[in-house]
Coordinates of C-alpha atoms in Angstrom, one line a residue:
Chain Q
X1 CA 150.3 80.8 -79.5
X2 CA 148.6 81.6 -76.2
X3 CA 145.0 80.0 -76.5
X4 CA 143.1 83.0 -76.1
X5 CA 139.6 81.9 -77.4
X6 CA 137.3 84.7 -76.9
X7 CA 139.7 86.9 -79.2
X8 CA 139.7 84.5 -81.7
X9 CA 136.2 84.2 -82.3
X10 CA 135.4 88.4 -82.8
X11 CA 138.6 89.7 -83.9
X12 CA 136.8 92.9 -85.2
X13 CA 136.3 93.6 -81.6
X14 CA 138.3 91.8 -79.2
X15 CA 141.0 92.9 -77.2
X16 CA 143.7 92.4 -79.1
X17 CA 142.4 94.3 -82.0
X18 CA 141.3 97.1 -79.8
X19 CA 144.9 97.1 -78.6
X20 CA 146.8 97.4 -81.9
X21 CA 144.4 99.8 -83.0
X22 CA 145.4 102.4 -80.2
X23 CA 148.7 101.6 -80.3
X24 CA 149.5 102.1 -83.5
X25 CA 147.4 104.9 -83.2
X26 CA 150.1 106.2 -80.5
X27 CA 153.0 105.3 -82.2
X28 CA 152.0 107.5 -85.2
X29 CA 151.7 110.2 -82.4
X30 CA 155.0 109.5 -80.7
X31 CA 157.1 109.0 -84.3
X32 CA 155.0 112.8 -85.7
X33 CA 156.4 114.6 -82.7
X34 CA 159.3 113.1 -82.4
X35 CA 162.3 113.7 -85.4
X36 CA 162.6 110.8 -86.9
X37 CA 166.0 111.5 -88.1
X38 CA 167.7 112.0 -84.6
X39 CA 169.4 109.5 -83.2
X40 CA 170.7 111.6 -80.0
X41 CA 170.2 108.5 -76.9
X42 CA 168.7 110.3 -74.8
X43 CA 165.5 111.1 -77.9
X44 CA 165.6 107.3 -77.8
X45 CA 165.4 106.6 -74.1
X46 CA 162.7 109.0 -73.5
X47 CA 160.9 107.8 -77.1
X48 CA 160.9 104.5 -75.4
X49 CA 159.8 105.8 -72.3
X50 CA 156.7 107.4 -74.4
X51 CA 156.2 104.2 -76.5
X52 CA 156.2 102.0 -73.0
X53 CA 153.8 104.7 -71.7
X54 CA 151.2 104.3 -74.7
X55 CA 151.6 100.6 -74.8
X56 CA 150.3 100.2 -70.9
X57 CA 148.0 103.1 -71.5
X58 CA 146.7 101.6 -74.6
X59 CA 145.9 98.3 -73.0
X60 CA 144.0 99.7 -70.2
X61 CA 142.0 101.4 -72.5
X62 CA 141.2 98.6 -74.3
X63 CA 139.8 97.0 -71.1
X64 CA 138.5 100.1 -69.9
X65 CA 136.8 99.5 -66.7
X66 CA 136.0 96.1 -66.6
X67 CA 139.5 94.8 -64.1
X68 CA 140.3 96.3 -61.1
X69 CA 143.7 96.8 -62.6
X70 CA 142.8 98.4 -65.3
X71 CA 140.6 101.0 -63.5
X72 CA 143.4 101.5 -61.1
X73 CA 146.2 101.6 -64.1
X74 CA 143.8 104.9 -65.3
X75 CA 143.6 106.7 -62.3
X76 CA 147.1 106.3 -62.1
X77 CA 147.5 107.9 -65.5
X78 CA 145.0 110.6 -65.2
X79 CA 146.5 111.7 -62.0
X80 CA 150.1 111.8 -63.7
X81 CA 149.0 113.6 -66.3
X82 CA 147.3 116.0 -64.2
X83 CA 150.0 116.1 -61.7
X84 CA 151.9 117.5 -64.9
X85 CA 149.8 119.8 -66.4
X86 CA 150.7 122.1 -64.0
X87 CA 147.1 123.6 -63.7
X88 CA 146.1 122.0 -60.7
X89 CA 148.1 122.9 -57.2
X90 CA 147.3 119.7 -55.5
X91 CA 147.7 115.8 -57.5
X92 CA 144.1 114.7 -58.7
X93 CA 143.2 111.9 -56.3
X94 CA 142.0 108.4 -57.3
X95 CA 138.5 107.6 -58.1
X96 CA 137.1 105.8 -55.1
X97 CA 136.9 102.9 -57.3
X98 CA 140.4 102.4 -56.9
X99 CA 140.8 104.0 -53.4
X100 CA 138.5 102.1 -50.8
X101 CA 138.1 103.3 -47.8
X102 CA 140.3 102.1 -45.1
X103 CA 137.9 100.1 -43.6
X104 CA 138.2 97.8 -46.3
X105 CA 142.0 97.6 -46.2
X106 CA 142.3 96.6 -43.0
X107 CA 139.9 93.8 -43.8
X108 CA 142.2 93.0 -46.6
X109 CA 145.2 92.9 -43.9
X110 CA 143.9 90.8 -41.3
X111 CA 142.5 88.4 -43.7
X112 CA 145.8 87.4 -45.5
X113 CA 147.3 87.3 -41.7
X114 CA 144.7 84.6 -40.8
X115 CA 144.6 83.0 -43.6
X116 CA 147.4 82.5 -45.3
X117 CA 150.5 82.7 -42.6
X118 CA 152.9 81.4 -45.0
X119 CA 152.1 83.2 -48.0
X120 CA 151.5 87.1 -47.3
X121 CA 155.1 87.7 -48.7
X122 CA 154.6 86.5 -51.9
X123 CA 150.8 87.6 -52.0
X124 CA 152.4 91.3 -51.1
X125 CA 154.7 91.0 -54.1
X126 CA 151.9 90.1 -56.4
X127 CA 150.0 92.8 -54.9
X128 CA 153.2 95.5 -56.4
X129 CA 153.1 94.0 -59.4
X130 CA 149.6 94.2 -60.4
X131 CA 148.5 97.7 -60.1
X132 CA 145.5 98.5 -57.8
X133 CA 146.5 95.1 -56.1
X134 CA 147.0 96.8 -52.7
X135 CA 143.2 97.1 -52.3
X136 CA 142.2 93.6 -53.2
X137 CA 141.4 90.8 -51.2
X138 CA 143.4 87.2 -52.6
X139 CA 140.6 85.9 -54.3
X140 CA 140.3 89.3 -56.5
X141 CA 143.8 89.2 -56.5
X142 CA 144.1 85.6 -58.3
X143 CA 141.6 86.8 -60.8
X144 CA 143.3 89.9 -61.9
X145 CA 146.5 88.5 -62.1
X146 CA 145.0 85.8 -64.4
X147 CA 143.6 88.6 -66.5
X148 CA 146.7 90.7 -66.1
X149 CA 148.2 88.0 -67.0
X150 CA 146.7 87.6 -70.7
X151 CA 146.6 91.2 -71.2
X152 CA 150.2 91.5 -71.2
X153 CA 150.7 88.4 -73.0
X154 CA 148.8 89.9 -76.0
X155 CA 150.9 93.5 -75.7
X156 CA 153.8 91.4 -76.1
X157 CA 152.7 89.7 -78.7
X158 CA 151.8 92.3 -80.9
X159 CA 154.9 94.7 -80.0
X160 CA 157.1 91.8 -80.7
X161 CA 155.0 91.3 -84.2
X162 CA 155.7 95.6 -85.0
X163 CA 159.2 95.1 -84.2
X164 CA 159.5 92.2 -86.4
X165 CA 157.9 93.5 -89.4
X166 CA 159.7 96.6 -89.3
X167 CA 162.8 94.7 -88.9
X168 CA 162.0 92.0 -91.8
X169 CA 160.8 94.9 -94.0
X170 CA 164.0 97.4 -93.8
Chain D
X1 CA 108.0 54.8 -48.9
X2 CA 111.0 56.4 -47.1
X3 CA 110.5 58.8 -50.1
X4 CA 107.1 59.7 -49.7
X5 CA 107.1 60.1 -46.0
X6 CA 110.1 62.4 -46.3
X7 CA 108.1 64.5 -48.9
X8 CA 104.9 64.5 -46.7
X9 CA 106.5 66.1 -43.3
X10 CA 108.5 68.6 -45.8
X11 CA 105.4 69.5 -47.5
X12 CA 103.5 70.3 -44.8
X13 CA 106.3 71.9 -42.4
X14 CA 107.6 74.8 -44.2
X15 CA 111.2 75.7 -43.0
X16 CA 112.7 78.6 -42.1
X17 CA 116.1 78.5 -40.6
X18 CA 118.5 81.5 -39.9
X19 CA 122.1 80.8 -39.8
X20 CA 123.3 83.1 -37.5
X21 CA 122.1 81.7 -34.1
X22 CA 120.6 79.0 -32.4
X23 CA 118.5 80.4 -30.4
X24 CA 116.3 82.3 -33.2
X25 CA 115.9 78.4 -34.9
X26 CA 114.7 77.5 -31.3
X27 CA 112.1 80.2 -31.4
X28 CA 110.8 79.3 -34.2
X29 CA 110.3 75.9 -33.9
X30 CA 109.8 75.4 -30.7
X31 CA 112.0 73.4 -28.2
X32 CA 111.1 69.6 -29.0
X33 CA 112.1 66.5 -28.3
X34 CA 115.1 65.0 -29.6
X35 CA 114.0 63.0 -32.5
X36 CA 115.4 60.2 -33.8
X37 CA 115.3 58.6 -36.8
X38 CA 113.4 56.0 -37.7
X39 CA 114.5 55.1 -40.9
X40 CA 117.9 55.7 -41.5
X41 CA 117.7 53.2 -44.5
X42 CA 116.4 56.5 -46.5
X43 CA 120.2 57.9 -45.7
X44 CA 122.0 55.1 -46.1
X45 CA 123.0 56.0 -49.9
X46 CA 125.8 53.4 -50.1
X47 CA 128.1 56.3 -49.6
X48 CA 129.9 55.2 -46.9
X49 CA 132.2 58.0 -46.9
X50 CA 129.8 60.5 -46.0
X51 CA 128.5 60.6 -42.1
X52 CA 125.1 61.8 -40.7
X53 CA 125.2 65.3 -38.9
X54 CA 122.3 65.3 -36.2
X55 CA 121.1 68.3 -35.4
X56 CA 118.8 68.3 -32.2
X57 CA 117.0 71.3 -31.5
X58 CA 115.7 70.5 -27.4
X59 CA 118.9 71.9 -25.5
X60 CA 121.0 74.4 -25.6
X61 CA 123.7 72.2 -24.3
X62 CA 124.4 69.6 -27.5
X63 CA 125.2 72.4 -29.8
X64 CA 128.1 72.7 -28.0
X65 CA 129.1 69.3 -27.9
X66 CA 131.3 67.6 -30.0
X67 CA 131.0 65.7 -33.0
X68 CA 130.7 62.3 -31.5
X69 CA 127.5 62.3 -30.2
X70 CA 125.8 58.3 -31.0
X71 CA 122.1 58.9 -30.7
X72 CA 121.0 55.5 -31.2
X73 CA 117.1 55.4 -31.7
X74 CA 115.4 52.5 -29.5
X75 CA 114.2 50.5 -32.5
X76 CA 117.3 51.2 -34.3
X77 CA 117.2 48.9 -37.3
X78 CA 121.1 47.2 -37.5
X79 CA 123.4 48.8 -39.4
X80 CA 121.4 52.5 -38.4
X81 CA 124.6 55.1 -39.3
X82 CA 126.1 56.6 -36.3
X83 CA 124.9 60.4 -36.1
X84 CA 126.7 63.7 -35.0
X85 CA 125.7 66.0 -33.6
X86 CA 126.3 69.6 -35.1
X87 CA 127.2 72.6 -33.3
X88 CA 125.6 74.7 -35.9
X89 CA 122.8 74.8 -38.0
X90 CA 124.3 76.3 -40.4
X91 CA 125.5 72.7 -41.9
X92 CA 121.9 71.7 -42.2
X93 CA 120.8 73.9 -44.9
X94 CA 122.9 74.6 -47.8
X95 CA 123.3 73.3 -51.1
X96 CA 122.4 69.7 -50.7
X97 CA 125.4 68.4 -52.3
X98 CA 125.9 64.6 -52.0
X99 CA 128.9 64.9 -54.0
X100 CA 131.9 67.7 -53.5
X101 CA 131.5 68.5 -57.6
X102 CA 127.2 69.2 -57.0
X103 CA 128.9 71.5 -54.4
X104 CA 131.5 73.5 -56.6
X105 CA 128.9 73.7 -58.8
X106 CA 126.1 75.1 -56.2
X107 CA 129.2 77.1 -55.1
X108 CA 130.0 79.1 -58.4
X109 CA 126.3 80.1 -58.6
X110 CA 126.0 81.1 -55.5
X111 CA 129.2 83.6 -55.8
X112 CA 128.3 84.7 -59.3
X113 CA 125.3 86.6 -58.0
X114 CA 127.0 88.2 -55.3
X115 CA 124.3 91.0 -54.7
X116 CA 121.3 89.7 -53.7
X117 CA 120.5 90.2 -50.1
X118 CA 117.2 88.7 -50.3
X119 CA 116.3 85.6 -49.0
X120 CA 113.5 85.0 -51.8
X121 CA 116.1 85.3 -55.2
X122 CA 117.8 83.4 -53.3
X123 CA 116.0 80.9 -52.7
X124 CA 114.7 80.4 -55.9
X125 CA 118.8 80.5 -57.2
X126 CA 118.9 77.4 -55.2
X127 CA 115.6 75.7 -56.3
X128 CA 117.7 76.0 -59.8
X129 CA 120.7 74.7 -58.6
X130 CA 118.5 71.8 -56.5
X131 CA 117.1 70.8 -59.8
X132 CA 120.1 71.3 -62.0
X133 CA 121.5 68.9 -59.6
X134 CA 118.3 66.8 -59.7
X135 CA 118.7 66.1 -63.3
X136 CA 122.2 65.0 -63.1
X137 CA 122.2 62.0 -60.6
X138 CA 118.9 60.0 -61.2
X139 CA 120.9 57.4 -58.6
X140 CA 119.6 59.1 -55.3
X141 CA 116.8 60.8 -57.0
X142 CA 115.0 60.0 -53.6
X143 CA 116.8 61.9 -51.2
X144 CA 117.3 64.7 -53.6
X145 CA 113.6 65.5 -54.5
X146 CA 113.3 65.3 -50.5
X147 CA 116.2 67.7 -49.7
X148 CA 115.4 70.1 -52.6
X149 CA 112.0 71.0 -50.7
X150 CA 113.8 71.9 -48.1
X151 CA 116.7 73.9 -49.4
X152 CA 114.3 75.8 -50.9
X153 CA 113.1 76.9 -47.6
X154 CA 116.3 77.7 -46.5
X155 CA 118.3 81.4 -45.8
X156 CA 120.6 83.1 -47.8
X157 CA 123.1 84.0 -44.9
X158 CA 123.3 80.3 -44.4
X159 CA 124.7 79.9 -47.6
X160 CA 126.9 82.0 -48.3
X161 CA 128.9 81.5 -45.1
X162 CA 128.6 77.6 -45.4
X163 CA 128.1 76.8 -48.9
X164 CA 130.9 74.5 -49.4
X165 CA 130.2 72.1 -47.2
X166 CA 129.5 69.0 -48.3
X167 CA 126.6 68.5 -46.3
X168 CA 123.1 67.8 -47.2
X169 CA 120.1 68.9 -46.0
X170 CA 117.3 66.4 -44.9
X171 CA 113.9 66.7 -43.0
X172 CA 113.0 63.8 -40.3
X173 CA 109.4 63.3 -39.0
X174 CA 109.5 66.7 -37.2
X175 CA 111.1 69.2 -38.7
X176 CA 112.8 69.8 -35.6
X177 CA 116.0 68.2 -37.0
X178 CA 117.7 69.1 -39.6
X179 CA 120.3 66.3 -40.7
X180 CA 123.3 66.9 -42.7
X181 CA 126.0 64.9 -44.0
X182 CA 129.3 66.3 -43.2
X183 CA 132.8 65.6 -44.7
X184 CA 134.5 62.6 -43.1
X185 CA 136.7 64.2 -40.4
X186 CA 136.0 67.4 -41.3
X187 CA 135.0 70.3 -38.6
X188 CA 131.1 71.2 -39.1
X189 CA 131.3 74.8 -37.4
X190 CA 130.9 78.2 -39.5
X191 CA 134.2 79.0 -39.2
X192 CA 135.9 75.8 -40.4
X193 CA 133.0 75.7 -43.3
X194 CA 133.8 79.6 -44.0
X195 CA 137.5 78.8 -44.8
X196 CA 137.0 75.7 -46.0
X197 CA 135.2 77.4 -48.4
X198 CA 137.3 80.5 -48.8
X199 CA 140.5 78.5 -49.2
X200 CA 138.7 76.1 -51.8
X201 CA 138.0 78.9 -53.9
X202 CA 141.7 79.9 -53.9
X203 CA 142.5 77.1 -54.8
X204 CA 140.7 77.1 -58.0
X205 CA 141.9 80.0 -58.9
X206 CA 145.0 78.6 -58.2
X207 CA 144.5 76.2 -60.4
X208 CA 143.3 78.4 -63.4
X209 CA 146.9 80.3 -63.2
X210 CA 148.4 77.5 -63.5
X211 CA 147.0 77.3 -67.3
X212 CA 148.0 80.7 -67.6
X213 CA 151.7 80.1 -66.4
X214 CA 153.5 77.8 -68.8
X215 CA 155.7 75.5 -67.4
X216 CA 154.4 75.4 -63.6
X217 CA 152.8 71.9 -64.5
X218 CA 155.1 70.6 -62.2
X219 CA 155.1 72.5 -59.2
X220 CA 152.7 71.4 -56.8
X221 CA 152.3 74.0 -53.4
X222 CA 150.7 77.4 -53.5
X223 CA 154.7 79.2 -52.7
X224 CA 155.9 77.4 -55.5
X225 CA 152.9 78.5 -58.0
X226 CA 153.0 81.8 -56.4
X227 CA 156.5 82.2 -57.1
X228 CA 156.4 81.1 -60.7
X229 CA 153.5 83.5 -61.2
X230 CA 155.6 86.8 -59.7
X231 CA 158.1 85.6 -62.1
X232 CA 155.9 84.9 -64.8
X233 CA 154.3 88.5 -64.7
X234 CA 157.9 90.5 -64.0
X235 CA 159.3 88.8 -67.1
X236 CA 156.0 89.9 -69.4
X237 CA 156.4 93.5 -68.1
X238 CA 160.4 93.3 -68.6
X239 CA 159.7 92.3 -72.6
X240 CA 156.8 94.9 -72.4
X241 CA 160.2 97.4 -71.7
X242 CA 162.7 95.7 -73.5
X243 CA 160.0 95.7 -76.6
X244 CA 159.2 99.3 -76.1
X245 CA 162.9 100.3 -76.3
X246 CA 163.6 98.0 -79.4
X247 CA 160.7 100.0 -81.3
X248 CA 162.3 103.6 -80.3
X249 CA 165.7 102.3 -81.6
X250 CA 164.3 101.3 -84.6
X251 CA 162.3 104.3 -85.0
X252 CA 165.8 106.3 -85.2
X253 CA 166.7 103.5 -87.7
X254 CA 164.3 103.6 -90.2
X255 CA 161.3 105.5 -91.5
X256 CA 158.4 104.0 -89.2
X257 CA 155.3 104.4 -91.5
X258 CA 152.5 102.6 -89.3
X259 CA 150.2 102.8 -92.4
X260 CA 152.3 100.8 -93.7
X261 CA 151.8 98.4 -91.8
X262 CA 148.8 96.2 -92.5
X263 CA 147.1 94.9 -89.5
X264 CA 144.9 92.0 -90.1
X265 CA 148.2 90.6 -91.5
X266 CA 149.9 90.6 -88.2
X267 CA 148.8 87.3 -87.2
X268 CA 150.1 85.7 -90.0
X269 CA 153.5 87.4 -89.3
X270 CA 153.7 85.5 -86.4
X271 CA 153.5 82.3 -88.1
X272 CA 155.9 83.0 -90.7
X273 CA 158.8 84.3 -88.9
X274 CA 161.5 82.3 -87.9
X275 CA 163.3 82.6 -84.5
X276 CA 166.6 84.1 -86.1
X277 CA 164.1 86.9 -86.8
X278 CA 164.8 88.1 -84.0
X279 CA 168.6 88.0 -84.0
X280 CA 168.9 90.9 -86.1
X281 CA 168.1 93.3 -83.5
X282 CA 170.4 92.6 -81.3
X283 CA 173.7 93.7 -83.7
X284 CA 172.1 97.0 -84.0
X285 CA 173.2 98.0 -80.5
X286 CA 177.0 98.2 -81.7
X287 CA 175.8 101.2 -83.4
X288 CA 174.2 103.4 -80.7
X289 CA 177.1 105.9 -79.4
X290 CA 176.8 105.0 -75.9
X291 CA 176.6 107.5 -73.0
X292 CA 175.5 106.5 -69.7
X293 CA 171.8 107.4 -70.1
X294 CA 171.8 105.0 -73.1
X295 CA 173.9 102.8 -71.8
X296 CA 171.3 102.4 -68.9
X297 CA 168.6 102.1 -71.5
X298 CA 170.5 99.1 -73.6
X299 CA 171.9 97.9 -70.0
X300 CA 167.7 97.4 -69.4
X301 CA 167.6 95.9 -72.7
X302 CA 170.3 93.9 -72.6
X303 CA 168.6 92.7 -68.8
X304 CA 165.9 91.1 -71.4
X305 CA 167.9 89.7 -73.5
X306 CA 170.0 87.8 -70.9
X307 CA 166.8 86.5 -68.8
X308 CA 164.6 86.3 -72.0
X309 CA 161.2 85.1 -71.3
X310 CA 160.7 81.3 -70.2
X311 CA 157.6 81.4 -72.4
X312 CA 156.7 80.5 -75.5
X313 CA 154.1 83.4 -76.0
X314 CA 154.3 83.8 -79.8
X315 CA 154.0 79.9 -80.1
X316 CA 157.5 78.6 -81.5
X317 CA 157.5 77.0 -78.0
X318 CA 161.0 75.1 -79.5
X319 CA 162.6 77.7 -80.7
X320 CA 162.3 79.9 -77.4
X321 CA 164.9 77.6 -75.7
X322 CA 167.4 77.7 -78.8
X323 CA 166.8 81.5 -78.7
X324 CA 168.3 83.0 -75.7
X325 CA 171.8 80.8 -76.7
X326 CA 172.2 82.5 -79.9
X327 CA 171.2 86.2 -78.6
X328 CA 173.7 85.2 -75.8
X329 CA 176.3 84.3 -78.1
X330 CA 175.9 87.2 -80.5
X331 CA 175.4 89.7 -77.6
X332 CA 179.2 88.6 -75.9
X333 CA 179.8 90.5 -79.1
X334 CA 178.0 93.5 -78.1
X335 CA 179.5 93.1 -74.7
X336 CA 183.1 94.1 -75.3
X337 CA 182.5 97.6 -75.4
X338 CA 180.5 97.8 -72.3
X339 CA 183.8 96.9 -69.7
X340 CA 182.1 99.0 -66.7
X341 CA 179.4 96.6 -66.9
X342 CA 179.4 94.0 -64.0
X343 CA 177.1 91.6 -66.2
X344 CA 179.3 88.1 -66.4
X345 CA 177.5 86.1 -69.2
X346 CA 178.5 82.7 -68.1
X347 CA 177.1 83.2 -65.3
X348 CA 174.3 84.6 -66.3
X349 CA 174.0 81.9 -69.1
X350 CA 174.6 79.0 -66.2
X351 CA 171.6 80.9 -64.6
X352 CA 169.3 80.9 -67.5
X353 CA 169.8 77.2 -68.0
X354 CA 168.8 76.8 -64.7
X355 CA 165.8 78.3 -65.4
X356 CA 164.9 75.7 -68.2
X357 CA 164.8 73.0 -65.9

């Protein structure tokens, strides 16, 4: 088990419980909308798309907006979801937590070409994979991965414990 | 009596130094003489791997000079240590570490109160961190209660640009000089200091990832880390998927009653299942009717299950390596049905053991 002190020591309030919390919350959403009873594969792809969906969504909420990822994993949501409603003509933009000014990027971009000649390819593909990593400098970037890092771990972790349960139990 | 003498000039001198520029710690202290040090016994911790950075205030010209600069004082006891000069002030003032780990240390505080501008917090931030260190080494108690007075005096700019140095800041009879210690063959400037710094930090944080990453014990260079670590977070948001799509299927599968399910039992699920646990899944593919949107959705699934993670994240660390044989060996079943897929599993078996070691 991933030695993730800090949740062990409040689990009425750590991250982890946070997380199941809302998730299951979501599933119950997700499993009332949806018809149980049809097994049609493309109710299951999009069911899964929903349930991936709540499980990142429900994460970020847990961490609210402590990380730089998760703050940039919000925007990203609020802005898809207003992108979809349909109300507004124009895609809500991100808050300026997430969206420095350009100023700042540039910094970013000359700094990993001094600095680190050799690495700026693989410090670019960490940058995709942690979301809002475009804006952050390498140090920043190291930190949210690590946190990123354990987030994750503990989604896995508790999807895998649902999925076993439900399996051991039918 | 080295002691006292130190404490007397840096009592009575207070110290104000500016990193940015020479010419501003010339105005303020006036252009003096070059002076030398009379008792370089007081310096001469028995750390021989630290050297003496002079740093003479009278002309403009020795800032610029290089590192090997000998001023040898006329009644030079034998032994004296040979001085450098510095072409910056900046390496007089900082965080007085005699030791690289008094430095991390002054470093980390320093960072973790990023917004203070002023010179006077900060300054009495490093009056802690002087005496923090104080406590810990009793063995050159000396030179520390004489270099605290001073770092108390000094800027905040200097700090932060210069902090990792491992220099040490130390007051002569005029306060004219400011001698540090820098790093054996080590470049003394603020931009060598700044990246020194910069890339020392990374480093940790390097380091701290590496706890995070199981099984990067071994690797050694930042590529290699950083490599393990892209692979490390793809393969956590691939089971995030794969996990996400195994709970829709068994949604259509069985009535999913989440009150059911009792949560503060969840850990204990973890402890009690067995690996085969999760075996059982994998038959209940065969009875999906496939079309091509599904069979894109268990072709992402199946993706997981070939490449499952390297990690051991629900702690049966054994059993994680026996896994991915048996879900291989039960999914060939599975894989008859799919014959457009281009997926060989030997291959992609070979390639998974590759990945264990």
């Amino acid at each position: 088990m991933m030695n993730t002190p800090q949740q062990v020591k409040n689990p009425s309030s750590s991250l982890k419980s946070r997380f199941i919390t809302r998730f299951l919350g979501a599933l119950t959403k997700i499993t009332a909308e949806d018809p149980i009873s049809s097994s049609s594969p493309t109710r299951i792809f999009q069911r899964y798309r929903r349930i991936k969906v709540a499980s990142n969504k429900s994460m970020a909420y847990s961490v609210r907006s402590r990380r730089i990822w998760s703050r940039a994993m919000l925007s990203r949501f609020r802005s898809r979801r207003s992108a979809f409603s349909g109300r507004r003509s124009s895609v809500k933009t991100t808050n300026c937590t997430t969206s420095p000014p350009p100023a700042l990027i540039k910094v970013t971009i000359n700094e990993k070409k001094t600095a680190k000649g050799g690495l700026d390819m693989q410090t670019d593909e960490l940058r995709e994979l942690v979301p809002g990593g475009e804006a952050m400098d390498v140090c920043n970037l190291l930190d949210e991965t690590a946190h990123y890092i354990k987030c994750l771990t503990t989604q896995v972790q508790v999807m895998r414990k649902i999925v076993d349960f439900y399996h051991l139990s039918k | 009596m080295d002691v006292t003498l130190l404490d007397r000039q840096q009592a009575t001198y207070p110290l104000e130094l500016c990193a940015s520029s020479v010419p501003l710690f010339q105005s303020y202290l006036g252009s003096g003489p070059i002076v030398e040090l009379k008792r370089p016994e007081a310096y001469l911790s028995g750390d021989g791997f630290h050297e003496f950075v002079y740093f003479p205030v009278g002309g403009g010209p020795e800032f610029g000079d290089s590192e090997k600069l000998n001023l040898v004082p006329p009644d030079a006891a034998p032994g004296y240590c040979i001085s450098r000069t510095s072409s910056c002030q900046m390496t007089a003032f900082h965080a007085a570490a005699m030791k690289e780990e008094r430095e991390d240390m002054i470093l980390e505080k320093m960072e973790s109160t990023p917004g203070s501008g002023s010179r006077e917090s900060f300054t009495k931030r490093k009056a802690e961190v002087v005496a923090d260190r104080k406590s810990k080494d009793k063995r050159i108690k000396g030179e520390l209660e004489g270099e605290s007075e001073v770092k108390t005096k000094c800027s905040t700019q200097v700090s932060r640009n210069s902090s990792k140095e491992n220099s040490k800041a130390c007051e002569v009879r005029k306060p004219d000089y400011i001698h540090v210690r820098a790093r054996r063959g080590q470049a003394t400037d603020s931009h060598s200091l700044a990246e020194r710094a910069r890339r020392e930090k990374i480093s940790k944080k390097m380091k701290c990832l590496q706890d995070l990453v199981p099984g990067c014990n071994t690797i050694t260079g930042k590529a290699g880390m950083l490599d393990e670590i892209i692979n490390y977070v793809q393969s956590l948001q691939r089971q995030v998927e794969f996990l996400s799509m195994k709970i829709a299927a068994l949604n259509s599968s069985a009535e999913f009653n989440v009150e059911n399910l009792p949560i503060k039992e969840l850990p204990s699920y973890v402890a009690n299942f067995p690996a085969a646990a999760k075996l059982p899944a994998m038959p209940n593919l065969t009875c999906f009717q496939l079309n091509s949107m599904q069979k894109e959705a268990v072709n992402c699934m199946l993706n997981e299950t070939m490449h499952p993670p390297l990690t051991a994240t629900e702690g049966i660390a054994s059993a994680s390596v026996s896994i991915p044989e048996q879900a291989l060996s039960s999914s060939t079943i599975t894989l008859q049905p799919f014959s457009t897929w281009n997926m060989d599993p030997q291959g992609l078996y070979n390639l998974y053991n590759m990945g264990f070691h």
